[in-house]
Coordinates of C-alpha atoms and ligand atoms in Angstrom, one line a residue:
M1 CA 0.0 0.0 0.0
E2 CA 1.4 3.4 -1.0
K3 CA 2.0 5.7 2.0
F4 CA 1.7 9.5 2.2
D5 CA 1.8 12.1 4.9
V6 CA -1.3 13.7 3.6
I7 CA -4.1 12.7 1.2
V8 CA -6.2 15.5 -0.1
I9 CA -9.5 14.8 -1.6
G10 CA -10.4 17.2 -4.4
A11 CA -8.3 19.3 -6.8
G12 CA -10.4 22.5 -6.7
F13 CA -9.2 25.8 -5.3
A14 CA -8.8 24.3 -1.8
G15 CA -7.2 21.1 -2.8
L16 CA -4.6 22.8 -5.0
R17 CA -3.7 25.3 -2.3
A18 CA -3.5 22.5 0.3
L19 CA -1.2 20.5 -2.0
H20 CA 1.1 23.5 -2.6
T21 CA 1.4 24.5 1.0
L22 CA 1.8 21.0 2.6
R23 CA 4.4 20.0 0.0
G24 CA 6.2 23.2 0.9
L25 CA 6.4 21.9 4.4
G26 CA 8.2 18.8 3.1
K27 CA 5.1 16.5 3.3
R28 CA 4.4 13.7 0.8
V29 CA 1.0 14.7 -0.6
L30 CA -1.3 12.8 -2.8
V31 CA -4.4 14.5 -4.2
L32 CA -7.4 12.3 -5.4
E33 CA -9.7 14.0 -7.9
A34 CA -12.8 12.3 -9.4
N35 CA -12.8 14.5 -12.5
P36 CA -10.3 14.1 -15.3
D37 CA -8.9 17.6 -14.7
V38 CA -8.4 20.2 -12.0
G39 CA -11.1 22.8 -11.1
G40 CA -13.6 21.1 -8.9
V41 CA -16.9 23.0 -9.2
W42 CA -15.3 25.3 -11.8
Y43 CA -14.7 22.2 -13.9
K44 CA -18.3 21.0 -13.5
N45 CA -20.2 24.3 -13.8
G46 CA -19.6 25.1 -17.4
Y47 CA -23.1 26.3 -18.1
P48 CA -23.7 29.3 -20.4
G49 CA -23.1 32.5 -18.5
A50 CA -21.3 30.9 -15.6
R51 CA -19.0 33.4 -13.9
C52 CA -17.8 34.2 -10.4
D53 CA -19.8 36.8 -8.5
V54 CA -16.8 37.8 -6.4
E55 CA -14.4 40.2 -8.1
S56 CA -11.5 38.4 -9.9
F57 CA -8.9 40.3 -8.0
D58 CA -10.3 38.9 -4.8
Y59 CA -11.4 35.5 -6.0
S60 CA -7.8 34.5 -6.6
Y61 CA -4.9 33.0 -4.5
R62 CA -3.1 35.4 -2.2
F63 CA -0.3 33.0 -1.3
S64 CA 2.0 34.0 -4.0
P65 CA 2.8 37.7 -4.7
E66 CA 4.6 36.6 -7.9
L67 CA 1.4 34.8 -9.2
E68 CA -0.6 37.9 -8.3
Q69 CA 1.6 40.1 -10.4
E70 CA 1.9 37.7 -13.4
W71 CA -1.8 36.9 -13.9
R72 CA -3.9 39.3 -15.8
W73 CA -7.6 39.1 -15.3
T74 CA -9.6 40.3 -18.3
E75 CA -12.9 41.0 -16.6
R76 CA -14.1 42.3 -13.3
Y77 CA -16.0 39.1 -12.7
A78 CA -14.2 36.2 -14.4
T79 CA -16.0 33.7 -16.6
Q80 CA -15.8 30.0 -15.8
P81 CA -13.4 29.4 -18.7
E82 CA -11.1 32.1 -17.4
I83 CA -11.1 30.8 -13.9
L84 CA -10.3 27.3 -15.2
R85 CA -7.4 28.8 -17.2
Y86 CA -6.1 30.5 -14.0
M87 CA -6.3 27.2 -12.1
R88 CA -4.5 25.3 -14.8
H89 CA -1.9 28.0 -14.9
V90 CA -1.4 27.6 -11.1
V91 CA -1.0 23.9 -11.5
E92 CA 1.7 24.3 -14.1
R93 CA 3.4 27.3 -12.5
F94 CA 3.8 25.4 -9.2
D95 CA 4.3 22.0 -10.7
L96 CA 1.3 20.4 -8.9
R97 CA -0.1 18.1 -11.6
R98 CA 2.3 15.1 -10.8
H99 CA 0.8 14.8 -7.3
I100 CA -2.8 14.5 -8.5
R101 CA -4.5 11.3 -9.4
F102 CA -7.4 12.1 -11.8
D103 CA -10.5 10.0 -12.5
T104 CA -10.1 8.7 -9.0
R105 CA -12.9 8.9 -6.5
M106 CA -12.4 8.2 -2.8
T107 CA -15.1 5.8 -1.8
R108 CA -14.0 5.0 1.8
A109 CA -11.6 6.2 4.4
A110 CA -11.2 4.5 7.7
Y111 CA -9.0 5.6 10.6
S112 CA -6.7 3.0 12.0
E113 CA -6.0 3.6 15.7
M114 CA -3.3 1.0 15.6
Q115 CA -1.3 2.9 13.0
A116 CA -2.6 6.4 13.7
S117 CA -3.3 6.9 10.0
W118 CA -6.1 6.9 7.5
H119 CA -6.6 4.0 5.1
V120 CA -8.1 5.4 2.0
E121 CA -9.8 3.5 -0.8
G122 CA -10.6 4.5 -4.4
S123 CA -13.4 3.4 -6.7
A124 CA -11.2 1.1 -8.6
G125 CA -10.1 -0.7 -5.5
E126 CA -6.9 1.3 -5.0
Q127 CA -5.6 1.7 -1.4
W128 CA -3.4 4.3 0.2
Q129 CA -2.4 5.2 3.7
S130 CA -1.7 8.6 5.1
Q131 CA -1.3 10.4 8.5
F132 CA -3.7 13.2 7.5
L133 CA -6.8 13.3 5.5
L134 CA -8.0 16.6 4.1
L135 CA -11.5 16.9 2.7
C136 CA -11.5 19.7 0.0
V137 CA -14.6 18.3 -1.7
G138 CA -16.6 21.6 -2.0
Q139 CA -19.8 22.8 -0.5
L140 CA -21.8 22.8 -3.7
S141 CA -20.5 19.8 -5.6
T142 CA -23.2 17.1 -5.2
T143 CA -26.0 18.1 -7.5
K144 CA -29.6 18.1 -6.5
Q145 CA -31.4 16.0 -9.2
P146 CA -35.2 16.2 -8.8
Q147 CA -37.2 13.3 -10.3
F148 CA -40.3 14.5 -12.0
P149 CA -43.0 12.0 -13.2
G150 CA -42.4 11.0 -16.8
Q151 CA -38.9 12.3 -17.0
E152 CA -37.7 9.2 -18.7
K153 CA -40.2 9.8 -21.5
F154 CA -38.7 13.2 -22.5
E155 CA -37.1 12.8 -26.0
G156 CA -35.0 16.0 -25.7
E157 CA -31.9 16.6 -23.7
I158 CA -31.8 17.0 -19.9
L159 CA -28.8 18.7 -18.4
H160 CA -27.8 20.0 -14.9
S161 CA -26.0 23.3 -14.4
G162 CA -23.7 21.7 -11.8
D163 CA -22.8 18.8 -14.0
W164 CA -22.5 20.5 -17.3
P165 CA -21.1 18.3 -20.2
Q166 CA -17.5 19.1 -21.3
R167 CA -18.6 19.0 -25.0
K168 CA -20.2 22.0 -26.7
V169 CA -23.9 22.1 -25.9
E170 CA -26.0 23.5 -28.7
Y171 CA -29.0 25.5 -27.6
S172 CA -29.2 28.0 -30.4
G173 CA -32.6 27.9 -32.1
K174 CA -34.0 25.4 -29.6
R175 CA -36.9 25.5 -27.2
V176 CA -35.2 25.5 -23.8
G177 CA -36.6 25.1 -20.3
I178 CA -34.7 26.1 -17.2
I179 CA -35.9 24.8 -13.8
G180 CA -34.6 26.9 -10.9
T181 CA -33.9 30.6 -10.4
G182 CA -31.0 30.6 -8.0
S183 CA -27.6 32.0 -9.1
S184 CA -27.1 29.4 -11.8
G185 CA -30.6 29.8 -13.4
M186 CA -30.3 33.6 -13.2
Q187 CA -26.9 33.7 -14.7
M188 CA -27.8 31.5 -17.7
T189 CA -31.2 33.0 -18.4
P190 CA -30.1 36.1 -20.4
V191 CA -27.4 34.2 -22.2
I192 CA -29.6 31.4 -23.4
A193 CA -32.5 33.8 -24.1
A194 CA -30.3 35.6 -26.6
H195 CA -29.8 32.4 -28.7
A196 CA -32.7 30.1 -28.0
A197 CA -35.8 30.0 -30.2
H198 CA -37.8 30.1 -27.0
L199 CA -36.9 30.0 -23.3
T200 CA -39.3 29.0 -20.5
V201 CA -38.0 29.7 -17.0
F202 CA -39.7 27.5 -14.4
Q203 CA -39.7 29.5 -11.2
R204 CA -40.7 28.3 -7.7
T205 CA -39.2 31.1 -5.7
A206 CA -38.6 34.6 -7.0
N207 CA -35.1 35.6 -6.0
Y208 CA -33.3 38.9 -5.2
S209 CA -30.5 39.9 -7.5
V210 CA -28.2 42.9 -7.9
P211 CA -26.5 43.7 -11.2
A212 CA -22.9 42.5 -11.6
A213 CA -21.8 45.8 -13.3
N214 CA -19.2 43.6 -15.0
A215 CA -16.6 45.3 -17.2
P216 CA -13.2 44.6 -18.7
V217 CA -10.3 45.2 -16.4
T218 CA -8.4 48.1 -17.8
D219 CA -4.6 48.3 -17.7
E220 CA -4.9 51.2 -15.3
E221 CA -7.0 49.3 -12.9
D222 CA -4.8 46.2 -13.2
S223 CA -1.7 48.3 -12.4
R224 CA -3.5 50.1 -9.5
V225 CA -4.5 46.8 -7.8
K226 CA -1.1 45.2 -8.4
A227 CA 0.7 48.2 -7.0
D228 CA -0.9 47.7 -3.6
Y229 CA -2.2 44.1 -3.6
R230 CA -1.3 43.5 0.0
T231 CA -3.6 46.2 1.3
R232 CA -6.4 44.8 -0.7
R233 CA -5.8 41.3 0.6
R234 CA -5.6 42.7 4.2
Q235 CA -8.9 44.5 3.7
A236 CA -10.5 41.3 2.4
A237 CA -9.2 39.3 5.3
D238 CA -10.3 41.9 7.8
S239 CA -13.9 42.3 6.4
P240 CA -16.9 40.3 7.5
S241 CA -17.3 38.6 4.2
G242 CA -13.9 38.4 2.7
L243 CA -14.8 40.8 -0.1
G244 CA -12.1 43.4 -0.9
F245 CA -13.8 46.5 0.4
V246 CA -14.7 48.0 3.8
P247 CA -18.4 47.6 4.7
N248 CA -20.5 50.5 5.9
R249 CA -20.5 50.8 9.7
K250 CA -23.8 52.7 9.7
S251 CA -27.3 51.2 10.3
A252 CA -29.8 51.5 7.4
L253 CA -32.2 53.0 10.0
E254 CA -30.0 55.8 11.3
V255 CA -29.8 57.8 8.0
T256 CA -32.3 59.9 6.2
P257 CA -34.3 58.2 3.4
E258 CA -32.4 60.4 0.9
E259 CA -29.0 59.3 2.1
R260 CA -30.2 55.7 2.1
E261 CA -31.4 56.0 -1.4
A262 CA -28.1 57.4 -2.6
T263 CA -26.2 54.7 -0.8
Y264 CA -28.3 51.9 -2.3
E265 CA -28.1 53.5 -5.7
A266 CA -24.2 53.6 -5.5
A267 CA -24.1 50.1 -4.2
W268 CA -26.5 48.9 -6.9
N269 CA -24.4 50.3 -9.6
R270 CA -21.1 49.0 -8.4
L271 CA -21.1 46.4 -5.5
G272 CA -22.9 43.3 -6.8
F273 CA -22.8 40.8 -4.0
G274 CA -21.4 43.5 -1.7
F275 CA -24.8 45.3 -1.9
A276 CA -25.6 43.3 1.3
L277 CA -22.9 45.4 3.0
A278 CA -24.4 48.7 2.1
Y279 CA -25.3 48.9 5.8
Y280 CA -24.0 46.7 8.5
D281 CA -27.4 45.6 9.8
L282 CA -29.1 44.5 6.5
L283 CA -28.8 40.8 7.6
L284 CA -29.3 41.5 11.3
S285 CA -32.5 43.6 11.4
K286 CA -35.7 43.0 9.5
P287 CA -36.7 46.7 9.5
A288 CA -33.2 47.6 8.1
N289 CA -33.5 44.7 5.6
D290 CA -36.9 45.9 4.5
T291 CA -35.4 49.2 3.2
A292 CA -32.9 47.2 1.0
A293 CA -35.6 44.7 -0.2
E294 CA -37.9 47.5 -1.1
F295 CA -35.2 49.3 -3.1
I296 CA -34.5 46.1 -5.1
R297 CA -38.2 45.5 -5.7
R298 CA -38.4 49.0 -7.2
K299 CA -35.4 48.2 -9.4
I300 CA -37.2 45.0 -10.6
A301 CA -40.3 47.0 -11.3
A302 CA -38.3 49.4 -13.4
A303 CA -36.7 46.6 -15.3
V304 CA -39.7 44.4 -16.2
H305 CA -42.3 45.9 -18.5
D306 CA -45.2 43.6 -18.1
P307 CA -47.0 44.2 -14.7
V308 CA -48.1 40.6 -14.2
L309 CA -44.7 39.2 -14.9
R310 CA -43.1 41.9 -12.8
E311 CA -45.2 40.9 -9.8
K312 CA -44.3 37.2 -10.3
L313 CA -40.6 38.0 -10.5
T314 CA -40.6 40.1 -7.3
P315 CA -39.5 38.4 -4.1
R316 CA -41.8 39.3 -1.2
D317 CA -41.9 36.6 1.4
F318 CA -38.3 36.5 2.7
P319 CA -35.7 39.1 3.6
Y320 CA -33.1 40.1 1.0
G321 CA -29.9 38.0 1.5
A322 CA -31.6 35.5 3.9
R323 CA -31.4 33.0 1.0
R324 CA -28.3 33.4 -1.2
P325 CA -29.0 36.4 -3.4
S326 CA -27.8 36.5 -7.0
V327 CA -25.6 38.8 -9.0
D328 CA -26.8 39.0 -12.6
S329 CA -26.2 40.5 -16.0
G330 CA -29.6 41.3 -17.4
Y331 CA -31.8 38.6 -15.8
F332 CA -34.9 40.6 -15.2
Q333 CA -34.6 42.4 -18.5
A334 CA -34.5 39.1 -20.3
F335 CA -38.2 38.7 -19.5
N336 CA -39.0 41.7 -21.8
R337 CA -38.0 39.5 -24.8
V338 CA -40.8 38.0 -26.8
N339 CA -39.1 34.6 -26.8
V340 CA -38.9 34.4 -22.9
E341 CA -41.7 33.0 -20.8
L342 CA -42.0 32.6 -17.0
A343 CA -43.8 29.5 -15.7
D344 CA -44.7 30.1 -12.1
V345 CA -44.6 26.6 -10.7
R346 CA -45.7 27.6 -7.3
E347 CA -49.0 28.8 -8.8
S348 CA -49.1 26.0 -11.5
P349 CA -46.8 23.1 -10.4
I350 CA -45.1 20.8 -12.8
V351 CA -47.3 17.7 -13.3
E352 CA -45.1 15.6 -15.6
F353 CA -42.5 15.5 -18.3
T354 CA -43.8 14.3 -21.6
A355 CA -42.0 13.2 -24.7
H356 CA -42.0 16.8 -26.0
G357 CA -41.8 19.0 -23.0
I358 CA -43.2 19.7 -19.5
R359 CA -46.9 19.8 -18.5
T360 CA -47.8 22.1 -15.6
T361 CA -51.3 22.3 -14.1
Q362 CA -51.8 25.3 -16.5
K363 CA -50.4 24.2 -19.9
H364 CA -48.0 22.1 -21.9
H365 CA -44.6 23.7 -22.6
D366 CA -43.0 22.4 -25.8
L367 CA -39.3 21.9 -25.2
D368 CA -36.2 20.4 -26.9
M369 CA -33.9 20.8 -23.9
V370 CA -34.5 21.0 -20.1
I371 CA -31.8 22.4 -17.8
F372 CA -32.0 21.7 -14.1
A373 CA -30.6 24.7 -12.3
T374 CA -31.9 23.1 -9.2
G375 CA -28.8 23.5 -7.0
F376 CA -27.0 21.1 -4.7
D377 CA -27.0 19.0 -1.6
A378 CA -25.1 21.9 0.0
F379 CA -22.4 21.8 2.6
T380 CA -22.7 18.1 3.6
G381 CA -23.6 16.3 0.3
S382 CA -20.0 15.6 -0.8
L383 CA -18.7 15.1 2.7
L384 CA -21.2 12.3 3.4
K385 CA -21.0 10.6 0.0
P386 CA -18.0 8.4 0.8
D387 CA -17.8 6.1 3.9
I388 CA -15.6 7.9 6.4
I389 CA -15.1 5.8 9.4
G390 CA -13.5 7.3 12.5
R391 CA -12.6 5.9 15.9
D392 CA -14.5 2.9 17.2
G393 CA -16.0 2.2 13.7
V394 CA -18.3 5.3 13.9
S395 CA -19.0 6.8 10.5
L396 CA -19.3 10.5 9.8
R397 CA -22.8 9.8 8.5
E398 CA -23.8 8.4 11.9
K399 CA -22.0 11.1 13.8
W400 CA -23.7 13.8 11.7
S401 CA -27.1 12.1 11.6
A402 CA -28.7 15.1 13.4
G403 CA -26.7 17.6 11.4
P404 CA -23.0 18.4 11.1
V405 CA -21.0 19.1 14.2
T406 CA -17.4 20.4 14.1
Q407 CA -14.8 22.0 16.2
L408 CA -14.1 25.4 14.6
G409 CA -15.5 24.2 11.3
V410 CA -12.4 22.1 10.6
A411 CA -12.2 19.1 12.8
V412 CA -14.6 16.4 14.2
A413 CA -14.3 14.7 17.6
G414 CA -13.7 10.9 17.0
F415 CA -12.0 11.6 13.6
P416 CA -8.4 12.2 14.4
N417 CA -6.1 13.9 11.8
L418 CA -9.2 14.7 9.6
F419 CA -9.4 18.2 8.4
I420 CA -12.4 19.7 6.6
V421 CA -11.8 22.8 4.4
V422 CA -14.6 25.4 4.2
G423 CA -17.2 23.0 5.4
P424 CA -20.1 23.4 7.9
G425 CA -19.4 25.5 10.9
S426 CA -17.0 27.8 9.0
P427 CA -17.7 31.1 7.1
S428 CA -17.7 29.0 4.0
L429 CA -20.5 30.1 1.6
L430 CA -21.3 33.2 3.7
S431 CA -17.9 34.6 2.6
N432 CA -15.6 35.0 -0.3
V433 CA -14.8 31.3 -0.1
L434 CA -11.3 31.7 -1.4
V435 CA -10.3 33.9 1.5
S436 CA -11.8 31.4 4.0
T437 CA -10.0 28.6 2.2
E438 CA -6.7 30.2 2.5
E439 CA -7.3 31.3 6.1
Q440 CA -8.0 27.7 7.1
L441 CA -5.2 26.2 5.2
D442 CA -2.7 28.7 6.6
W443 CA -3.9 27.7 10.0
L444 CA -3.6 24.0 9.2
A445 CA -0.1 24.5 7.9
T446 CA 0.9 26.0 11.3
L447 CA -0.8 23.1 13.1
V448 CA 1.0 20.5 11.0
D449 CA 4.3 22.3 11.5
H450 CA 3.6 22.4 15.3
M451 CA 3.0 18.7 15.3
A452 CA 6.2 17.9 13.4
K453 CA 8.2 20.1 15.7
H454 CA 6.8 18.5 18.8
D455 CA 6.8 15.0 17.4
L456 CA 3.1 14.7 17.6
G457 CA 1.4 12.0 15.6
E458 CA -2.3 12.8 16.1
F459 CA -4.6 15.7 16.7
E460 CA -8.3 15.4 17.6
A461 CA -11.0 17.8 18.6
T462 CA -12.5 17.2 22.0
P463 CA -16.2 16.5 22.3
E464 CA -16.5 19.5 24.7
S465 CA -14.9 21.9 22.3
E466 CA -17.1 20.6 19.5
R467 CA -20.3 21.1 21.6
A468 CA -19.2 24.7 22.5
W469 CA -18.4 25.6 18.9
V470 CA -21.8 24.3 17.6
Q471 CA -23.5 26.3 20.3
H472 CA -21.5 29.4 19.3
V473 CA -22.4 28.9 15.6
N474 CA -26.1 28.6 16.6
E475 CA -25.9 31.7 18.8
R476 CA -24.4 33.8 16.1
A477 CA -27.0 32.5 13.6
Q478 CA -29.8 33.6 16.0
E479 CA -28.6 37.2 15.7
T480 CA -29.2 37.1 11.9
L481 CA -32.1 36.9 9.5
Y482 CA -30.7 33.6 8.0
L483 CA -33.0 31.5 10.2
S484 CA -36.1 33.3 9.1
T485 CA -36.7 31.4 5.9
P486 CA -36.0 28.0 4.4
S487 CA -32.8 27.8 2.4
Y488 CA -29.8 25.6 1.8
Y489 CA -28.1 27.5 4.7
N490 CA -30.6 25.7 6.9
G491 CA -30.6 22.3 5.2
N492 CA -34.0 22.8 3.7
E493 CA -33.0 22.1 0.1
I494 CA -33.1 18.3 0.4
P495 CA -36.1 16.5 1.8
G496 CA -35.2 14.7 5.0
K497 CA -31.9 16.5 5.5
P498 CA -31.3 17.6 9.2
Q499 CA -32.5 21.2 9.4
V500 CA -29.7 23.0 11.1
F501 CA -27.9 26.2 10.2
M502 CA -24.8 25.1 8.4
P503 CA -22.2 27.9 8.0
Y504 CA -20.7 30.2 10.6
S505 CA -22.1 33.7 10.4
G506 CA -19.6 35.4 12.7
G507 CA -17.6 36.8 9.7
V508 CA -14.2 36.1 8.2
R509 CA -12.3 38.4 10.5
G510 CA -13.9 37.2 13.7
Y511 CA -13.4 33.6 12.6
R512 CA -9.7 34.2 11.9
R513 CA -9.2 35.7 15.3
I514 CA -10.8 32.6 16.9
L515 CA -8.5 30.4 14.9
E516 CA -5.5 32.5 15.9
R517 CA -6.5 32.5 19.6
C518 CA -6.9 28.7 19.5
A519 CA -3.3 28.3 18.2
A520 CA -1.9 30.9 20.6
D521 CA -3.6 28.9 23.5
G522 CA -1.7 25.8 22.4
Y523 CA -4.6 24.6 20.2
A524 CA -7.2 24.8 22.9
G525 CA -10.0 22.3 22.2
F526 CA -7.7 19.8 20.6
I527 CA -5.8 16.9 22.1
F528 CA -2.6 15.6 20.7
R529 CA -0.8 12.3 21.0
S530 CA 2.9 11.8 20.4
S531 CA 3.9 9.9 17.3
L532 CA 4.8 6.9 19.4
S533 CA 1.7 6.7 21.6
A534 CA -0.6 7.7 18.7
A535 CA 0.5 4.6 16.9
T536 CA 0.2 2.3 19.9
P537 CA -3.2 1.0 21.1
V538 CA -4.0 2.0 24.7
Ligands
LIG1 O1 -28.9 26.6 -6.8 P1 -29.9 27.2 -5.7 P2 -27.9 27.3 -7.8 N1 -38.9 22.3 -8.7 O2 -30.0 26.1 -4.7 C1 -35.2 25.5 -7.6 C2 -23.3 29.2 -6.0 N2 -23.2 29.7 -7.3 O3 -27.1 26.3 -8.6 O4 -35.8 28.1 -4.0 C3 -38.8 23.6 -9.0 O5 -29.5 28.5 -5.3 C4 -35.1 26.3 -6.3 O6 -36.4 26.7 -5.9 P3 -36.7 26.9 -4.4 C5 -24.0 30.2 -5.1 O7 -23.5 30.0 -3.8 C6 -22.3 30.7 -7.4 O8 -28.6 28.4 -8.6 O9 -36.2 25.7 -3.7 N3 -37.7 24.3 -8.7 C7 -34.1 27.4 -6.7 O10 -34.8 28.4 -7.4 C8 -25.4 29.7 -5.2 O11 -26.2 30.1 -4.1 C9 -22.1 31.3 -8.6 O12 -38.1 27.1 -4.3 C10 -36.8 23.7 -8.0 C11 -33.2 26.7 -7.7 O13 -33.9 25.5 -8.1 C12 -25.2 28.2 -5.2 O14 -24.1 28.0 -6.1 C13 -22.9 30.9 -9.7 C14 -36.8 22.4 -7.6 C15 -31.9 26.2 -7.0 O15 -31.2 27.3 -6.5 C16 -26.3 27.4 -5.8 O16 -26.9 28.1 -6.9 C17 -23.8 30.0 -9.6 C18 -38.0 21.6 -8.0 N4 -38.1 20.4 -7.7 C19 -24.0 29.4 -8.3 N5 -35.8 22.0 -6.9 C20 -21.0 32.3 -8.7 O17 -21.1 33.2 -9.4 C21 -35.0 23.2 -6.8 N6 -35.6 24.2 -7.5 C22 -19.8 32.1 -7.9

């Protein structure tokens, strides 16, 4: 059996950064990747219009100033192909590819207390052993695939935004249906509308969205950012969400209506996802939130000509940002086109798929292609897919049967030397996930180094620290509006999933300070065993 110091699962942004950093510490690292190439979700989400809704300068690695200077982003919000080019460049630039085994899915990992190491199995029966196991499997990588009656009868093509084929998909001149109006559905709607013969958008929940205000990156802007990149990185790391600008410290309720309007207008025209930071309390206070939600509703009203359609497209029954809002490029305007139709499936649910389309309780929609933009089994889907067996034969699935529990969002009691990157209990999807990824991996590198220096073979979260962290995560969530509506933040996207709040809402900066304090206190909440005793049964 091949032996490594670290096995990393996933070659997306997190896995590549983990590989680079841990190899830099002299560790023997193996990365297992189920896809045939690097990229993770960026490899799989090649749907039309896919792009990042965090600015390219901030949605990029901070670990190498040389890389920062060399890479030239072409757009403020990079498209999926550009992000993949960047990731492939990083792989070649830092010579990472030779450590990655592609087309290899981990199916099982079991911790051996005798050997103080993980025994990892691949789908083709391969076996490896390593001291550490890092799960860099993504929070949105297991697709949610609804099953509608009659789906097998449909003679056209059925695709999923999160599992987009690598071949060219031809939708020009076709009658296309998109099911789902989250970020993916909203991003692809205007792009497909411009080429399809007819587009039907099947909407269950109207969603808030703010314009991306995307634009090419000028040479002047590129030079300006690169001249002082460290300040920008510091600002991102010190902000609540990891975005590269300082949020407003005022309450939406302490300013005049005129000032608020001007602030929202400026944020609307520039900030995209950062609109939520126009005032510090938009996600903390319903009355504050109402002012932002009302502003966005007025913008939707101005964008959509037809009054009936306008009303259907307007979100009313949940606060702005309590479900993940979108950042779009012409989503609402697309409904002014004669070839675009909205099917409100809350009002007229889907009854069945037929050979030639979808029948709702209202009518039959003739379709050549159906795209599921129905999202993911978020946060835990990919973590719970393989069998991960910790101490005493307890599986992660059993341990998390009532919802995920972690110490600091990175470790699980009973699962020694297992590290989860941007998983439940961490800022994860409530933040610029790349900032959170690098924060956690920098912290892990220090932990691994600490263990090597002190000849420690095993780290493990204590059950008490885990309980305290879960309580803290829940207390912080109670302060917010996130609990006020069903969403994938709360485990509501998959029937039967435990309904608990998944990410940590205390912000990127606060979270980093907690990690730093933990390390400064000798990794409080963790226990260590020496290399010798870790490998010896007690
Ligand atoms: O998925 P979603 P997504 N019948 O879960 C609907 C990230 N992302 O792929 O809300 C009918 O948000 C569902 O309706 P409802 C980002 O974090 C980032 O769009 O459950 N409809 C909803 O409208 C984002 O939040 C970028 O009532 C059904 C939609 O499908 C996350 O990925 C780009 C249904 C699912 O929305 C997920 O976004 C894209 C059914 N049976 C995505 N089941 C960036 O820019 C589900 N729906 C970085």
